[in-house]
Short mmCIF file of C-alpha atoms in Angstrom, two decimals:
data_model
loop_
_atom_site.label_atom_id
_atom_site.label_comp_id
_atom_site.label_asym_id
_atom_site.label_seq_id
_atom_site.Cartn_x
_atom_site.Cartn_y
_atom_site.Cartn_z
CA GLY A 1 0.36 -15.42 -15.38
CA ALA A 2 0.35 -18.71 -17.11
CA VAL A 3 3.36 -19.91 -19.01
CA VAL A 4 3.46 -21.25 -22.54
CA SER A 5 6.71 -22.77 -23.58
CA GLN A 6 7.57 -22.71 -27.45
CA HIS A 7 10.49 -24.82 -28.84
CA PRO A 8 13.03 -24.35 -30.54
CA SER A 9 13.30 -20.51 -30.42
CA TRP A 10 15.33 -20.53 -33.39
CA VAL A 11 15.80 -23.04 -36.26
CA ILE A 12 17.89 -22.97 -39.50
CA CYS A 13 17.07 -25.74 -42.00
CA LYS A 14 17.78 -26.51 -45.44
CA SER A 15 15.13 -26.09 -48.40
CA GLY A 16 12.91 -29.01 -48.71
CA THR A 17 13.24 -30.28 -45.42
CA SER A 18 10.44 -30.40 -42.49
CA VAL A 19 10.87 -28.57 -39.14
CA LYS A 20 8.45 -29.34 -36.19
CA ILE A 21 7.82 -26.38 -33.77
CA GLU A 22 6.41 -27.43 -30.24
CA CYS A 23 4.18 -25.52 -28.03
CA ARG A 24 3.50 -26.27 -24.51
CA SER A 25 1.13 -25.25 -21.93
CA LEU A 26 3.40 -25.60 -18.75
CA ASP A 27 0.93 -25.08 -15.89
CA PHE A 28 -2.57 -25.16 -17.03
CA GLN A 29 -4.57 -27.29 -19.86
CA ALA A 30 -5.32 -25.73 -22.85
CA THR A 31 -8.36 -27.08 -25.03
CA THR A 32 -7.38 -24.42 -27.58
CA MET A 33 -4.08 -23.33 -29.15
CA PHE A 34 -3.57 -20.99 -31.94
CA TRP A 35 -0.66 -20.61 -34.20
CA TYR A 36 0.42 -17.41 -35.72
CA ARG A 37 3.04 -16.16 -38.24
CA GLN A 38 4.55 -12.66 -38.21
CA PHE A 39 6.68 -11.21 -41.02
CA PRO A 40 9.28 -8.50 -39.93
CA LYS A 41 7.73 -4.92 -38.96
CA GLN A 42 4.15 -6.74 -39.50
CA SER A 43 1.53 -7.75 -36.81
CA LEU A 44 0.56 -11.23 -36.25
CA MET A 45 -1.58 -13.29 -38.68
CA LEU A 46 -3.57 -16.23 -37.44
CA MET A 47 -2.64 -19.43 -39.37
CA ALA A 48 -4.76 -22.15 -37.70
CA THR A 49 -6.91 -23.01 -34.49
CA SER A 50 -6.25 -26.15 -32.72
CA ASN A 51 -8.53 -28.02 -30.67
CA GLU A 52 -7.09 -31.12 -28.62
CA GLY A 53 -8.28 -34.39 -30.24
CA SER A 54 -9.76 -32.88 -33.37
CA LYS A 55 -8.36 -31.61 -36.62
CA ALA A 56 -7.15 -27.97 -36.75
CA THR A 57 -9.22 -25.28 -38.38
CA TYR A 58 -7.18 -23.28 -41.01
CA GLU A 59 -7.70 -19.54 -41.69
CA GLN A 60 -8.23 -18.80 -45.49
CA GLY A 61 -4.94 -18.91 -47.56
CA VAL A 62 -3.08 -21.26 -45.05
CA GLU A 63 -2.02 -24.58 -46.72
CA LYS A 64 -3.09 -27.36 -44.57
CA ASP A 65 -0.92 -29.90 -46.39
CA LYS A 66 2.19 -27.46 -45.82
CA PHE A 67 1.73 -26.39 -42.06
CA LEU A 68 0.50 -29.66 -40.48
CA ILE A 69 -0.92 -29.03 -36.87
CA ASN A 70 -1.23 -31.74 -33.96
CA HIS A 71 -3.00 -31.30 -30.63
CA ALA A 72 -2.43 -34.65 -29.20
CA SER A 73 -3.01 -33.49 -25.58
CA LEU A 74 -4.19 -30.86 -23.58
CA THR A 75 -0.67 -29.45 -22.90
CA LEU A 76 1.00 -29.82 -26.13
CA SER A 77 0.16 -28.60 -29.94
CA THR A 78 3.02 -29.17 -32.65
CA LEU A 79 3.37 -27.24 -35.96
CA THR A 80 5.27 -29.13 -38.66
CA VAL A 81 6.42 -27.00 -41.75
CA THR A 82 6.76 -29.61 -44.42
CA SER A 83 9.04 -29.04 -47.31
CA ALA A 84 10.26 -25.87 -46.22
CA HIS A 85 11.21 -23.22 -48.62
CA PRO A 86 13.04 -19.86 -48.38
CA GLU A 87 9.50 -18.11 -48.48
CA ASP A 88 8.53 -19.89 -45.25
CA SER A 89 11.02 -18.05 -43.43
CA SER A 90 9.26 -16.19 -40.55
CA PHE A 91 8.64 -15.89 -36.83
CA TYR A 92 5.90 -18.44 -35.72
CA ILE A 93 4.35 -17.81 -32.16
CA CYS A 94 1.70 -20.01 -30.49
CA SER A 95 -0.70 -19.18 -27.69
CA ALA A 96 -2.57 -21.33 -25.48
CA LYS A 97 -6.00 -20.24 -24.11
CA ASN A 98 -7.67 -20.77 -20.80
CA THR A 99 -9.46 -17.46 -19.64
CA GLU A 100 -7.37 -15.58 -21.58
CA ALA A 101 -4.55 -16.16 -24.00
CA PHE A 102 -0.97 -16.87 -23.14
CA PHE A 103 1.76 -16.65 -25.83
CA GLY A 104 5.21 -18.73 -26.55
CA GLN A 105 8.29 -17.13 -26.93
CA GLY A 106 8.06 -17.52 -30.62
CA THR A 107 10.26 -19.66 -33.19
CA ARG A 108 12.48 -17.83 -35.74
CA LEU A 109 12.48 -20.05 -38.93
CA THR A 110 15.16 -19.61 -41.33
CA VAL A 111 15.13 -21.85 -44.48
CA VAL A 112 18.25 -21.59 -46.56
CA LYS B 1 -14.62 -8.43 -41.32
CA GLN B 2 -13.02 -7.28 -38.33
CA GLU B 3 -10.33 -4.70 -38.95
CA VAL B 4 -7.82 -3.41 -36.21
CA THR B 5 -5.94 -0.30 -36.67
CA GLN B 6 -3.29 1.27 -34.39
CA ILE B 7 -2.06 4.65 -34.65
CA PRO B 8 0.66 5.72 -34.52
CA ALA B 9 2.60 3.11 -36.04
CA ALA B 10 5.82 4.41 -34.22
CA LEU B 11 6.05 6.73 -31.57
CA SER B 12 9.43 8.26 -29.84
CA VAL B 13 9.18 10.57 -26.61
CA PRO B 14 11.68 11.58 -23.87
CA GLU B 15 11.79 9.71 -20.75
CA GLY B 16 9.06 10.79 -18.34
CA GLU B 17 6.42 11.72 -20.73
CA ASN B 18 2.85 10.58 -20.52
CA LEU B 19 1.53 8.94 -23.68
CA VAL B 20 -1.51 7.40 -25.30
CA LEU B 21 -1.61 4.62 -27.82
CA ASN B 22 -4.76 4.40 -30.00
CA CYS B 23 -6.51 1.43 -31.42
CA SER B 24 -9.58 1.18 -33.38
CA PHE B 25 -11.67 -1.66 -34.70
CA THR B 26 -14.44 -1.75 -37.18
CA ASP B 27 -16.97 -4.11 -35.47
CA SER B 28 -18.25 -3.25 -32.08
CA ALA B 29 -19.28 -6.62 -31.46
CA ILE B 30 -16.34 -8.01 -29.45
CA TYR B 31 -15.87 -10.18 -26.34
CA ASN B 32 -12.78 -8.85 -25.14
CA LEU B 33 -9.86 -6.65 -26.03
CA GLN B 34 -6.50 -6.96 -25.03
CA TRP B 35 -3.21 -5.11 -24.92
CA PHE B 36 0.14 -6.97 -25.47
CA ARG B 37 3.92 -5.85 -25.43
CA GLN B 38 6.57 -7.59 -27.86
CA ASP B 39 10.10 -7.03 -27.40
CA PRO B 40 12.45 -7.39 -30.53
CA GLY B 41 12.40 -10.99 -31.46
CA LYS B 42 10.41 -12.13 -28.64
CA GLY B 43 6.86 -13.51 -28.07
CA LEU B 44 4.07 -11.36 -26.54
CA THR B 45 3.47 -10.34 -22.94
CA SER B 46 -0.34 -9.61 -21.82
CA LEU B 47 -0.40 -6.11 -20.31
CA LEU B 48 -4.10 -5.72 -19.89
CA LEU B 49 -7.45 -7.50 -20.80
CA ILE B 50 -10.57 -5.79 -20.90
CA GLN B 51 -13.85 -7.29 -20.87
CA SER B 52 -16.56 -6.28 -23.44
CA SER B 53 -18.69 -5.00 -20.41
CA GLN B 54 -15.92 -2.91 -18.72
CA ARG B 55 -14.80 0.53 -19.33
CA GLU B 56 -10.93 0.28 -18.40
CA GLN B 57 -8.32 -1.73 -16.57
CA THR B 58 -5.35 -0.51 -14.52
CA SER B 59 -2.10 -2.13 -14.12
CA GLY B 60 0.68 -0.05 -12.41
CA ARG B 61 1.67 2.69 -14.62
CA LEU B 62 -0.71 1.59 -17.53
CA ASN B 63 -4.40 2.33 -18.21
CA ALA B 64 -6.67 0.72 -21.11
CA SER B 65 -10.01 1.94 -21.82
CA LEU B 66 -12.53 0.47 -24.07
CA ASP B 67 -15.46 2.28 -25.76
CA LYS B 68 -17.21 -0.42 -27.62
CA SER B 69 -19.86 2.13 -29.51
CA SER B 70 -17.18 3.96 -30.99
CA GLY B 71 -14.91 1.12 -31.73
CA ARG B 72 -11.85 2.54 -29.57
CA SER B 73 -9.33 1.66 -27.22
CA THR B 74 -6.65 3.69 -25.67
CA LEU B 75 -3.37 2.39 -23.86
CA TYR B 76 -2.35 5.33 -21.43
CA ILE B 77 1.44 4.92 -20.28
CA ALA B 78 2.20 7.16 -17.30
CA ALA B 79 5.66 8.47 -16.78
CA SER B 80 7.43 6.67 -19.44
CA GLN B 81 10.78 4.96 -18.70
CA PRO B 82 13.39 3.40 -21.48
CA GLY B 83 12.40 0.17 -20.37
CA ASP B 84 8.94 0.73 -21.74
CA SER B 85 10.40 0.78 -25.36
CA ALA B 86 8.94 -2.11 -27.13
CA THR B 87 6.26 -2.91 -29.81
CA TYR B 88 2.45 -2.44 -28.26
CA LEU B 89 0.02 -4.71 -30.22
CA CYS B 90 -4.05 -4.38 -29.30
CA ALA B 91 -5.97 -7.26 -30.42
CA VAL B 92 -9.86 -7.91 -30.35
CA ILE B 93 -11.44 -11.10 -29.30
CA ARG B 94 -14.39 -12.01 -31.25
CA ASP B 95 -15.91 -14.61 -29.08
CA GLN B 96 -15.30 -17.11 -26.50
CA GLY B 97 -13.32 -19.48 -28.82
CA GLY B 98 -10.48 -17.06 -27.96
CA LYS B 99 -9.27 -16.09 -31.75
CA LEU B 100 -7.31 -12.86 -31.45
CA ILE B 101 -7.27 -10.25 -34.49
CA PHE B 102 -4.20 -7.96 -33.99
CA GLY B 103 -3.71 -4.44 -35.00
CA GLN B 104 -0.29 -3.59 -36.65
CA GLY B 105 1.11 -2.51 -33.43
CA THR B 106 3.00 0.97 -32.24
CA GLU B 107 6.59 0.80 -31.92
CA LEU B 108 7.55 2.95 -28.94
CA SER B 109 10.89 4.29 -28.24
CA VAL B 110 11.56 6.24 -24.82
CA LYS B 111 14.58 8.25 -25.05
CA PRO B 112 16.61 8.56 -21.75
#
């Protein structure tokens, strides 16, 4: 199947700093990428849909100014958690779609 | 609003047993349904994708069925092995846009 690479796999940052997570489709072009958040023992919750060259569409309750999404090319989308706080600590997963959705390995964010 | 429910939340079986995981959804107007596997702290691996016009898909020891009219899908795992231990997630895809709505998952443990 297609490969989606997410980087970094884990990150620890201080409260108030910003963190950028990258999602790359390695062997296919993805016009649409999705960003999910997963709390321990819970399922994935969609945060936003990212289309190449246009603004992301955020799900209800997701702060667009806090979670900045950029989809500058057909193979790269980034999620920046701005002014991170401990409650932003979570597992973030991206997916890229061609004929079906393929997922990255996830990023464990810990804000201390 | 589409809701996806998975039963049971957790399941422990001895090695070699055949088992069934259940997934139900409230809105039968779906585009596709997809089953995933998630190992602890990892991303998602796609297992089977069932188009809305299909009744089932098979891959090795896995068989997934879809009954749109009743809003149900099952994942059948034959001759379970300890390596099958993971969380299994089902997700419905609403339309060609590819947005997935996930169930809460079934945590499977196969004991040697």
